[in-house]
XYZ file of C-alpha atoms in Angstrom:
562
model
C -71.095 -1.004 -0.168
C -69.092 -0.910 -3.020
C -68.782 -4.888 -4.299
C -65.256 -6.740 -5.523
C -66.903 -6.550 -9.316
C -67.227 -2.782 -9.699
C -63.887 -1.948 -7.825
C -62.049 -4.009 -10.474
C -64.669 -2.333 -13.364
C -63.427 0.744 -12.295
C -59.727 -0.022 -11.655
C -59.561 -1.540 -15.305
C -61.043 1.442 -16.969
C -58.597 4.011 -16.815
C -56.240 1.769 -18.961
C -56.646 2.760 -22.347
C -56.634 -0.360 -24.969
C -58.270 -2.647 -22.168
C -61.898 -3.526 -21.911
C -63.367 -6.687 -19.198
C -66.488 -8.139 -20.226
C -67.394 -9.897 -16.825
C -69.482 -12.572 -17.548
C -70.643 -15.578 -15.451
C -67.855 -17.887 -16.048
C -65.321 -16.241 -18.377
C -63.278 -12.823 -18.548
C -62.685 -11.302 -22.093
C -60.253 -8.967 -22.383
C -58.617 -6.922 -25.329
C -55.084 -7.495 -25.236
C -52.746 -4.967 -23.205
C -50.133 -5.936 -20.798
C -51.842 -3.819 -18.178
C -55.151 -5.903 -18.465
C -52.897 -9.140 -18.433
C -51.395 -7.879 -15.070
C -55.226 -6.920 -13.697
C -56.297 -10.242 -14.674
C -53.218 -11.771 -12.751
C -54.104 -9.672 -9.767
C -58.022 -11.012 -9.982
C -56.923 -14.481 -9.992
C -54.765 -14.423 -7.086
C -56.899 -12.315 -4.732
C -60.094 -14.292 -6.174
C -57.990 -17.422 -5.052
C -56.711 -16.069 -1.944
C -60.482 -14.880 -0.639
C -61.768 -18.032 -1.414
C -58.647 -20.015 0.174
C -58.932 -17.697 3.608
C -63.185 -18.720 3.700
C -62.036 -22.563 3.582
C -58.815 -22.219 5.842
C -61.269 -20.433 8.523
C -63.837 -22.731 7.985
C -61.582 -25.652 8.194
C -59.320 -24.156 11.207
C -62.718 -23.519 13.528
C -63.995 -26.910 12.605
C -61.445 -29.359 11.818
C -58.749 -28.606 13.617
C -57.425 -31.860 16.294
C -56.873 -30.872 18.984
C -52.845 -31.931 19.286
C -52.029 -29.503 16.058
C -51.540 -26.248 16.548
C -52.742 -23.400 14.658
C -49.672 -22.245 13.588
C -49.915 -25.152 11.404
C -52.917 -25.295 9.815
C -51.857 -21.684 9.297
C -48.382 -22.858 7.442
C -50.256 -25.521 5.290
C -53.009 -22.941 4.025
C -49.928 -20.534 3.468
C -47.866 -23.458 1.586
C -51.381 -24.580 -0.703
C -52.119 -20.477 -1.288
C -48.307 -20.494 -3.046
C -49.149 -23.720 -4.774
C -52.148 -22.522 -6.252
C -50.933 -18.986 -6.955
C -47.613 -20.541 -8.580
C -50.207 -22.938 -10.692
C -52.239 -19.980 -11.743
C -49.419 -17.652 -12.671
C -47.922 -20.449 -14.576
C -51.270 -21.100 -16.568
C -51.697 -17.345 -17.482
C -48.063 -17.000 -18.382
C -48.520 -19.313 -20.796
C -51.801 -18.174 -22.602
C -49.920 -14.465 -22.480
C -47.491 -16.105 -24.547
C -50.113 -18.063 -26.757
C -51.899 -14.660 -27.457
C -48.625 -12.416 -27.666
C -47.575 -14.997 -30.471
C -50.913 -14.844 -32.227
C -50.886 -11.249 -32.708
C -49.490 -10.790 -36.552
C -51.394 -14.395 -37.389
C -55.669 -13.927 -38.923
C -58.204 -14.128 -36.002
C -60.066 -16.399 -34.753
C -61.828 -18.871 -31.870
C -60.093 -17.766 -28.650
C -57.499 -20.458 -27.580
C -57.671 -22.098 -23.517
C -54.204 -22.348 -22.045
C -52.943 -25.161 -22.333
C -55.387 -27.382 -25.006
C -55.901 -23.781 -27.614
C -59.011 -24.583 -29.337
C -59.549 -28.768 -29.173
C -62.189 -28.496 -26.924
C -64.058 -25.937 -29.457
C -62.989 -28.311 -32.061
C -63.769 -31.879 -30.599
C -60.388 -32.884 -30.528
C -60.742 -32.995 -34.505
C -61.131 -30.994 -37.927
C -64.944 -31.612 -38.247
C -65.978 -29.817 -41.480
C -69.147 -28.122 -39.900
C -67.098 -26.840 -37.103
C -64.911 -25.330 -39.404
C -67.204 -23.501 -41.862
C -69.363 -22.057 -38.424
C -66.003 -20.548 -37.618
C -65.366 -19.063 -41.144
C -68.464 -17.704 -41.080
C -67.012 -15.346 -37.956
C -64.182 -15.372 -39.098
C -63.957 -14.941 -42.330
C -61.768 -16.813 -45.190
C -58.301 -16.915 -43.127
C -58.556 -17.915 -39.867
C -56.364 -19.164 -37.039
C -56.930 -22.537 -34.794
C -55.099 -23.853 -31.719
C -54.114 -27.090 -31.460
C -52.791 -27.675 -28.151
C -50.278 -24.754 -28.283
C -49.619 -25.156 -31.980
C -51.297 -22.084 -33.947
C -53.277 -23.348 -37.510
C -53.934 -20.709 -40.074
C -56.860 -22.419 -42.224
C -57.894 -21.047 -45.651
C -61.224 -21.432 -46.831
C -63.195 -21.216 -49.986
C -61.124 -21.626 -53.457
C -59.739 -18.231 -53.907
C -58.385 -18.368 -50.514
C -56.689 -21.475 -51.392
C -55.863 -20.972 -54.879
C -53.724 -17.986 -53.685
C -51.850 -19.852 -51.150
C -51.221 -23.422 -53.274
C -51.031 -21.797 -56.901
C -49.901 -18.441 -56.740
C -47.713 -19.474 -53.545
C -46.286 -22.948 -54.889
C -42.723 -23.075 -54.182
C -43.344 -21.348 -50.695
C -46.049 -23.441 -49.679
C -44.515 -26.381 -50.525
C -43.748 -27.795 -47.129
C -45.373 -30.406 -44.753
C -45.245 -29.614 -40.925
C -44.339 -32.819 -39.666
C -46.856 -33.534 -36.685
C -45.298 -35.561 -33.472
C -47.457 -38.389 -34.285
C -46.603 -38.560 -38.135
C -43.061 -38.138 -37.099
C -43.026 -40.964 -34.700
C -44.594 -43.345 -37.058
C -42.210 -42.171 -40.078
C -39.493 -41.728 -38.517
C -38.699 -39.035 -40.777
C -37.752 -40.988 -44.059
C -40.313 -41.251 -47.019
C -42.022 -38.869 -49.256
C -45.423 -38.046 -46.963
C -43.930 -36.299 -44.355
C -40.566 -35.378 -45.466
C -39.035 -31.600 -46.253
C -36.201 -30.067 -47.951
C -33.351 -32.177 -49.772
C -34.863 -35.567 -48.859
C -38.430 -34.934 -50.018
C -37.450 -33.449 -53.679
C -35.156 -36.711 -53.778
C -38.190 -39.191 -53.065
C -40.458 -37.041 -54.519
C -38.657 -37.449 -58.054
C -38.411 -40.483 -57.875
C -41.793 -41.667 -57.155
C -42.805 -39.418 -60.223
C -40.704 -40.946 -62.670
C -41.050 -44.477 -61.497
C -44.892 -44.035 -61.906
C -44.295 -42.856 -65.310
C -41.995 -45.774 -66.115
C -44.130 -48.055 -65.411
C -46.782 -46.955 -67.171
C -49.053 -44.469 -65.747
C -50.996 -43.522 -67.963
C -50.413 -45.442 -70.791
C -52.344 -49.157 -71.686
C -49.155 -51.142 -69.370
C -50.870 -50.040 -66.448
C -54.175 -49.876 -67.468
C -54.001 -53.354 -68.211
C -52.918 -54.452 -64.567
C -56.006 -52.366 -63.523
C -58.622 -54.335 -66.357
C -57.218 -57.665 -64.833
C -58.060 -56.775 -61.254
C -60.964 -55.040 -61.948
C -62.371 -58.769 -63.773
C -61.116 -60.321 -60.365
C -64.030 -57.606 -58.727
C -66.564 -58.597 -60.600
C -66.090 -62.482 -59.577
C -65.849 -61.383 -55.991
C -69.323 -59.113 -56.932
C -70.899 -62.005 -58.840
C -69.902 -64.734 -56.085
C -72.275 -63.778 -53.738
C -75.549 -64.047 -56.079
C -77.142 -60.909 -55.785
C -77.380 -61.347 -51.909
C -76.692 -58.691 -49.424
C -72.981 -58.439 -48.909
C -70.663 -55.678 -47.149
C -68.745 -54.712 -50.434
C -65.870 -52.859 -47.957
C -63.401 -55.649 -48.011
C -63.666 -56.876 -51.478
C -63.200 -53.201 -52.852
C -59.893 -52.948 -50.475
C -58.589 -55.837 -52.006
C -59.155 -55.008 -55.463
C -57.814 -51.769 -55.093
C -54.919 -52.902 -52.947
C -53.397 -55.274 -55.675
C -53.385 -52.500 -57.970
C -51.027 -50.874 -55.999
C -49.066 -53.838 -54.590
C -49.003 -54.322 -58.813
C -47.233 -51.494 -58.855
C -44.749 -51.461 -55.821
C -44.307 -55.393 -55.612
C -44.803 -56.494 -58.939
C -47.610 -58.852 -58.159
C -50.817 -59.568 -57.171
C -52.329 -61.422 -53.401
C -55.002 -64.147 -54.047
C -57.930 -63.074 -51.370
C -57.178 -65.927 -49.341
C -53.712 -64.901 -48.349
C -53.687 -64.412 -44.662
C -50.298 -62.249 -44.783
C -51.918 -60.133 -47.208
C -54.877 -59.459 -44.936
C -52.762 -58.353 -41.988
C -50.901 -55.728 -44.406
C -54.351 -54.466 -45.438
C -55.678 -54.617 -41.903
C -52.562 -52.631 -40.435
C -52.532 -50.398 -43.301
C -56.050 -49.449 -42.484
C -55.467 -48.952 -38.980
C -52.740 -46.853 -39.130
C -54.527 -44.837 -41.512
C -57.482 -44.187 -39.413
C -55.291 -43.902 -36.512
C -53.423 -40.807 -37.732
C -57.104 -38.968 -37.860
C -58.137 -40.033 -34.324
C -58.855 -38.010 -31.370
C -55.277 -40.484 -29.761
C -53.583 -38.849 -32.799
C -54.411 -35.223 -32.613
C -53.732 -35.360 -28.981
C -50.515 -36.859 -29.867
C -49.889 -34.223 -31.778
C -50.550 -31.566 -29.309
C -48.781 -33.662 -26.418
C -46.354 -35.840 -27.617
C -43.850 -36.151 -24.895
C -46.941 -37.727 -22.818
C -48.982 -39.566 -25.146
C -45.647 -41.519 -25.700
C -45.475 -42.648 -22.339
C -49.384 -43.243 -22.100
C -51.087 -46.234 -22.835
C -53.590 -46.163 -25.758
C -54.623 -47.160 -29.433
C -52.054 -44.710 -30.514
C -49.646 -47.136 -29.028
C -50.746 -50.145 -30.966
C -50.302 -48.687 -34.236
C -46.010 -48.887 -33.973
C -46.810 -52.384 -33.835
C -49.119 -52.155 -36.882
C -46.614 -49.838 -38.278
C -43.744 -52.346 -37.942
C -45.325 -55.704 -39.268
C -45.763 -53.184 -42.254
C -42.212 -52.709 -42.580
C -41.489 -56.493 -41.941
C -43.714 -57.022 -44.716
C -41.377 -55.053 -47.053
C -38.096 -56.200 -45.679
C -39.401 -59.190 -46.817
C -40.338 -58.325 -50.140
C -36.797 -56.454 -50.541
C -35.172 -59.437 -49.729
C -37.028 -61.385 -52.499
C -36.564 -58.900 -54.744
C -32.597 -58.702 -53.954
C -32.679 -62.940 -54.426
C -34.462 -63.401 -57.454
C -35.019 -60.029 -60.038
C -32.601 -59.162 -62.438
C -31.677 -55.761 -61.576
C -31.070 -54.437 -65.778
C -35.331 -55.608 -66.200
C -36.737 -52.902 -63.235
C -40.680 -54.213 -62.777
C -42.219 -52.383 -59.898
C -41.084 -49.597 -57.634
C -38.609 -51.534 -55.540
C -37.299 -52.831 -58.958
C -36.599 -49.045 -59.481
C -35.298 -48.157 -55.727
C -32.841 -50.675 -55.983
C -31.110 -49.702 -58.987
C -31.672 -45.769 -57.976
C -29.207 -47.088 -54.735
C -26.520 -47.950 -56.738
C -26.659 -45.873 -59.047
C -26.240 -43.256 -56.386
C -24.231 -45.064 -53.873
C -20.910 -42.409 -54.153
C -22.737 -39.357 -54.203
C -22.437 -37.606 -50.841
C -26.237 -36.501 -50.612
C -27.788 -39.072 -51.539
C -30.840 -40.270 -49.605
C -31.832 -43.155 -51.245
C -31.234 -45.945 -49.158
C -32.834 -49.139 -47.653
C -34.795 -47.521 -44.659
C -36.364 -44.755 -47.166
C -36.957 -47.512 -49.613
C -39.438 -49.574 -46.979
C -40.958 -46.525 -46.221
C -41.919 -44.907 -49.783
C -42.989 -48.765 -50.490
C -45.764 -47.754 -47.132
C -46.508 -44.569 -47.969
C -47.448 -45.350 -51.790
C -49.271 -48.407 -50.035
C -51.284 -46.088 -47.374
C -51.980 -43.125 -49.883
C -52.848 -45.509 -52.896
C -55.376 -47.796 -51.047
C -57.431 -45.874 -48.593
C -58.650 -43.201 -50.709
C -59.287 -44.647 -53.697
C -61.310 -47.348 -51.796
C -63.449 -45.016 -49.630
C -64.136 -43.337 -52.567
C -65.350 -46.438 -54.640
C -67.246 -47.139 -51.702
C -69.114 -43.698 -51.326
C -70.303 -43.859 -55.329
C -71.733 -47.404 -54.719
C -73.583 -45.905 -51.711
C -74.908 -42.919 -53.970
C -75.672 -45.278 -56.585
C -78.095 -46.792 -54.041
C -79.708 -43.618 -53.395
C -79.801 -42.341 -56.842
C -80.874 -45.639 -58.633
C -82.208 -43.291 -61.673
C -78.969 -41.637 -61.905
C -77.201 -45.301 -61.731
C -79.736 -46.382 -64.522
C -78.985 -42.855 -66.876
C -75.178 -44.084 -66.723
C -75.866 -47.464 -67.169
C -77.724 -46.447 -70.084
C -74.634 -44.338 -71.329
C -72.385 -47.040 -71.249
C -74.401 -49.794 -72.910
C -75.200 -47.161 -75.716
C -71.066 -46.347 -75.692
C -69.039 -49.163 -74.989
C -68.809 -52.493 -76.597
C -65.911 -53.586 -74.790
C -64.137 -53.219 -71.038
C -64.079 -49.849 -70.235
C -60.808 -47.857 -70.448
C -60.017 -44.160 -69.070
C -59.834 -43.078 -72.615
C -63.737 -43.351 -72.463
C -64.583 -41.363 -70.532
C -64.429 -38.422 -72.997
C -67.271 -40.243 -75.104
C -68.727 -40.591 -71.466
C -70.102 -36.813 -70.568
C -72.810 -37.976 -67.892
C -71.334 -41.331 -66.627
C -67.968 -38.781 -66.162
C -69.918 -35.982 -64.918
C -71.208 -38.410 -62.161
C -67.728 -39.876 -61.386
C -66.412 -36.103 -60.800
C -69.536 -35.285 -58.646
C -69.150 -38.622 -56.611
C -65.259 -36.994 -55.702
C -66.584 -33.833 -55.203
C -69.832 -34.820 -53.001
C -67.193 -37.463 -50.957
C -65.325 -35.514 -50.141
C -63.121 -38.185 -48.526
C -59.685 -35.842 -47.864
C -62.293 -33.620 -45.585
C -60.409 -30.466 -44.889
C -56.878 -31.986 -46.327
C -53.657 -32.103 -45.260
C -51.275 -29.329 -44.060
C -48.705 -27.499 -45.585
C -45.994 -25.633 -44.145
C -44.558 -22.187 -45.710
C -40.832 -22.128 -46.435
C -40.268 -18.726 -46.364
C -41.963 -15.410 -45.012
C -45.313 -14.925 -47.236
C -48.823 -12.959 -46.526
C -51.765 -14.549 -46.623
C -55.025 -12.277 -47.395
C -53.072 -9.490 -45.878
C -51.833 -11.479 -42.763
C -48.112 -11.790 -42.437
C -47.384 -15.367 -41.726
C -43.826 -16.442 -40.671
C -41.862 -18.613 -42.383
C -42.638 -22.513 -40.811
C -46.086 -21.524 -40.121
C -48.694 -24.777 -40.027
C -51.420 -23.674 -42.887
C -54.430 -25.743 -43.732
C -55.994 -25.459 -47.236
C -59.724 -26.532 -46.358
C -60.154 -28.775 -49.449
C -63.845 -29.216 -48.241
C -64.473 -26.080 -48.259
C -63.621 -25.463 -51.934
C -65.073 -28.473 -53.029
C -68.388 -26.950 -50.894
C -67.698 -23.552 -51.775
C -71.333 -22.127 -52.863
C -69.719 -19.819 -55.023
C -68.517 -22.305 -57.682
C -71.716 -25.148 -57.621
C -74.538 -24.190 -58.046
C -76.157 -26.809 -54.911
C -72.833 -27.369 -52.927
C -74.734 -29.893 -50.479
C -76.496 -32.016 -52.898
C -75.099 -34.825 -55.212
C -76.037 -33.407 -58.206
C -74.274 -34.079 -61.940
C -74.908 -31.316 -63.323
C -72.251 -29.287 -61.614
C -70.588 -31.212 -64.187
C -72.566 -30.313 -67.505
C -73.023 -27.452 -69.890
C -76.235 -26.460 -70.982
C -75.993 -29.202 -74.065
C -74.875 -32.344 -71.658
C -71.564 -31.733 -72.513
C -68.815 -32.432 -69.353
C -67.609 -29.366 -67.837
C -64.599 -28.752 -65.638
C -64.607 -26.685 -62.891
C -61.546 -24.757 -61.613
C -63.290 -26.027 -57.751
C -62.795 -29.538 -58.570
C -59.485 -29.768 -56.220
C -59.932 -33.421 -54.497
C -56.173 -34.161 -55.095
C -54.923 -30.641 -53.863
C -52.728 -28.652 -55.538
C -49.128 -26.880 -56.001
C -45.952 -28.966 -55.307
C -47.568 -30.598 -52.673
C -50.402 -32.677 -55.018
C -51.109 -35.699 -54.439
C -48.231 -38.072 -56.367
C -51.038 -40.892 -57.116
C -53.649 -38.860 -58.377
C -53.405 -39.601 -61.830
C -53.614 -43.599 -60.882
C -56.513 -43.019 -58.667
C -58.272 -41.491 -61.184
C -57.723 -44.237 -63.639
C -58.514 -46.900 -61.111
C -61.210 -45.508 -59.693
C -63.189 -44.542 -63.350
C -62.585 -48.741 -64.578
C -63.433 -50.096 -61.470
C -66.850 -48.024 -61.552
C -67.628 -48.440 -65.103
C -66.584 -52.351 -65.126
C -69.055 -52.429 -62.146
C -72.113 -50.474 -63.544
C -71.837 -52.252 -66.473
C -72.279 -55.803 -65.140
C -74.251 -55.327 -62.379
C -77.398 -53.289 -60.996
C -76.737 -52.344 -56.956
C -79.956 -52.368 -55.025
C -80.596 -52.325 -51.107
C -81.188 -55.046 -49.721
C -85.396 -56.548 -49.423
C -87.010 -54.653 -46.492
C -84.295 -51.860 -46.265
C -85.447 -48.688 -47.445
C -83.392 -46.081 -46.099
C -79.149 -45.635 -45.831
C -76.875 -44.002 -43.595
C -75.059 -41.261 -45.745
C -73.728 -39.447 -42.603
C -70.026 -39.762 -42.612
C -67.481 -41.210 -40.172
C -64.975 -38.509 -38.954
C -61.318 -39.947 -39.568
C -58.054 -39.140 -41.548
C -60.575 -39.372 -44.370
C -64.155 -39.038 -44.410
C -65.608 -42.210 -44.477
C -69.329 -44.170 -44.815
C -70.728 -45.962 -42.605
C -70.914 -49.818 -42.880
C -73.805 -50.840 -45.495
C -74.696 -53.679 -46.980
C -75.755 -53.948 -50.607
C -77.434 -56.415 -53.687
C -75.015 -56.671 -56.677
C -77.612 -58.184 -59.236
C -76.348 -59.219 -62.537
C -77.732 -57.275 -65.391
């Protein structure tokens, strides 16, 4: 007797391009509309047999005896439609998912329906991302929901796209989640005429007020002695240095967008942090990347995702608020922070006909400089403490540096008479990590991509991780080690790998301040104090969290005076 499996074997080979791979669970076919229809016709009579074994089963059993069988017959009949209409519907879509995935780079097989989030975890986990470029190769394609990815990976993958690419890679896909949140004003997730506007500005109001000259620098000194004090209060004892590091870092940028600093007692001031946080990590979680993928129903589904619009709007309050002071009491010809600047750039360009600087794209460049310049920098700071605890001799070889070096507060200019302390503070970005694979770009016009064509609006992911991990530029691409940093003599070394900021149009517009912030705050701290782990405790957690950003897990640590 010749069984269901080798009839359909047999009726499926004499279609050239086709092959079935009958496994226990799955069917793999190479794509040909002929092995699309087979695989139609196996569903259906697969759920037909097994429909007409439960009708008959239920019929002889089951049925009352008032019904007839004419209409158990009719319901089986009406639930056989159902189910073939259901099936037919899911394979109509996945022949659409695949027939639009043929001119993009391989890769993980997508389900109908959810693509590859299953395969993924519902997020971009680093590890799951370098097993599949190891299939793959350098160019790959992911499915989120129904929402093709192509992910580069390595540097010379990514250097071609963001360097040699620049202008055409220079736009942001604007995920539903993102979009709902921004509303589609700002600089983070904006395109086109809008984004070069905000864009321009942002650049040379950070330049006006000092980025990278000793105006700035100054603010950052100041808050960086306000650290120390927090530091110091606690008298060596164990202490969780997260929140003291957020606040330090976050009045370095409300410096720079509200003119002023927040005492650490100002409960208004903790709510912005708090919601600025949130939203942060919210836009990495599993409720955002299903948001993403199903946005018409994760708006009408209860959730965290939900709470963050209301985290998203006491933000906004909070800037209406500071707009409003601003409008009351600053005179408009002495510009002192960013909404100084805003405000004049409004009238200035009040008559021009396409203009978007206005009130609503004020508040939110005021939230995206807010997000972008606090998280970062502070998961960073908080990573090189937690290295520092397990590396105390490299802590000690940098504390050495700078007590041989400096005689006063450190400044950025130091670091050049720094090699080792700045090799460390490179390798601490580079080991971190904390961008994990990045954030996408979008290409603006037609372009091929390691011999793929990709079409213009295309969602591509430059795997930052992956270049900063890339074993062909560092020498031991899973170990902190310094010396990625350092020529044969000790002297620093760049490395054309070191891309924690991105690159192309689409760099991050902060970078330059992060890196200035992040090197005082550091040196200001190794030079005061000595970080231990706390009596008893002689192992740490350096696993990371999987959000927006790659984050540490909670520790607590000794700041001992020196």
């Amino acid at each position: 007797m010749v069984s269901a499996r080798d009839e359909l074997q047999a009726a499926v080979s004499g279609h050239p391009g086709s092959q079935l791979l009958l496994g226990q669970e799955r069917l793999v076919r190479a794509v040909s509309f002929p092995g699309w229809l087979e695989s139609w016709v196996l569903l259906v009579q697969g759920a037909q047999t097994s429909l007409e074994v439960l009708r008959d089963a239920w019929v002889w059993r089951a049925r009352p005896p008032w019904a007839s069988s004419s209409q158990h017959w009719n319901m089986w009949s009406i639930c056989e439609f159902l189910l073939v209409t259901l099936l037919s519907l899911v394979l109509i879509n996945y022949m659409k998912m695949q027939w639009s995935a043929r001119p993009l780079p391989p890769g993980p097989s997508p389900l109908p329906l959810i693509g590859n989030l299953w395969t993924l975890k519902f997020s971009l986990h680093p590890d799951i991302l370098n097993q599949i470029a190891k299939r793959y190769g350098t160019t790959f394609t992911i499915w989120m929901g129904q929402t093709p990815i192509v992910v580069l990976h390595g540097l010379q993958a990514v250097k071609d796209a963001l360097v040699s690419l620049s202008e055409e890679m220079s736009g942001r896909p604007v995920a539903g989640y993102a979009k709902a949140l921004a509303r589609g004003r700002g600089i983070a997730v904006t395109n086109g005429h809008i984004w070069r506007q905000q864009r321009r500005f942002g650049l040379s109001t950070l330049r006006n007020l000092g980025l990278g000259k000793r105006g700035l620098e100054s603010r950052i000194q100041e808050e960086s002695r306000c650290l120390v004090e927090s530091f110091a209060s606690n008298n060596g004892k164990p202490m969780d240095c997260n929140y003291v590091i957020t606040h330090a870092v976050a009045n370095v940028i409300s410096a720079v967008v509200f003119g002023h600093r927040f005492s650490s007692d100002d409960v208004t001031f903790q709510k912005l942090v708090e919601g600025n946080d949130y939203l942060f990590v919210s836009l990495g979680s599993k409720w955002g990347r299903l948001y993403d993928a199903f946005p018409w129903l994760m708006n009408r589904v209860p959730g965290p995702h939900q709470k963050a619009f209301g985290k998203k709007e006491y933000l906004e309050d909070f800037v209406r608020n500071e707009l409003k002071y601003h409008q009351e009491n600053v005179n408009p010809e002495e510009p002192n922070d960013v909404i100084d600047y805003y405000l004049a750039q409004i009238t200035k360009t009040k008559d021009e006909p396409d203009t978007t600087f206005d009130y609503d794209n004020l508040v939110q460049v005021v939230i995206d400089l807010f997000i972008a310049g606090t998280e970062t920098t502070t998961t960073t700071l908080q990573w090189a403490l937690l290295f520092m605890l397990v590396h105390p001799e490299i802590q000690e070889k940098v504390q050495n540096e700078l007590d041989a070096v400096l005689e006063t507060s450190p400044v950025y200019e130091d670091r050049k008479r720094l090699p080792y302390t700045n090799a460390v503070f490179h390798e601490i970005q580079r080991y971190a990590n904390v961008s994990g694979a990045g954030v996408p770009r979008s290409n603006i016009k037609d372009i091929t991509l390691n011999g793929f064509h990709v079409k213009k609006g295309t969602i591509i992911l430059p795997d930052l991780g992956s270049v900063l991990h890339d074993p062909k530029y560092w020498e031991t691409p899973n170990q902190f080690n310094p010396n990625h940093f350092l020529d044969k003599d000790g002297n620093f070394m760049s490395n054309e790998a070191f891309l924690p900021f991105s690159a192309g149009h689409r760099v991050c517009l902060g970078e330059q301040l992060a890196q200035i912030e992040m090197f005082i705050f550091l040196t200001t701290l190794l030079k005061t104090f000595s970080f231990r782990l706390p009596e008893g405790v002689t192992e740490v957690n350096t696993n990371y969290i999987l959000a927006i950003t790659l984050k540490p897990h909670p520790f607590k640590i000794c700041a001992v005076p020196r």
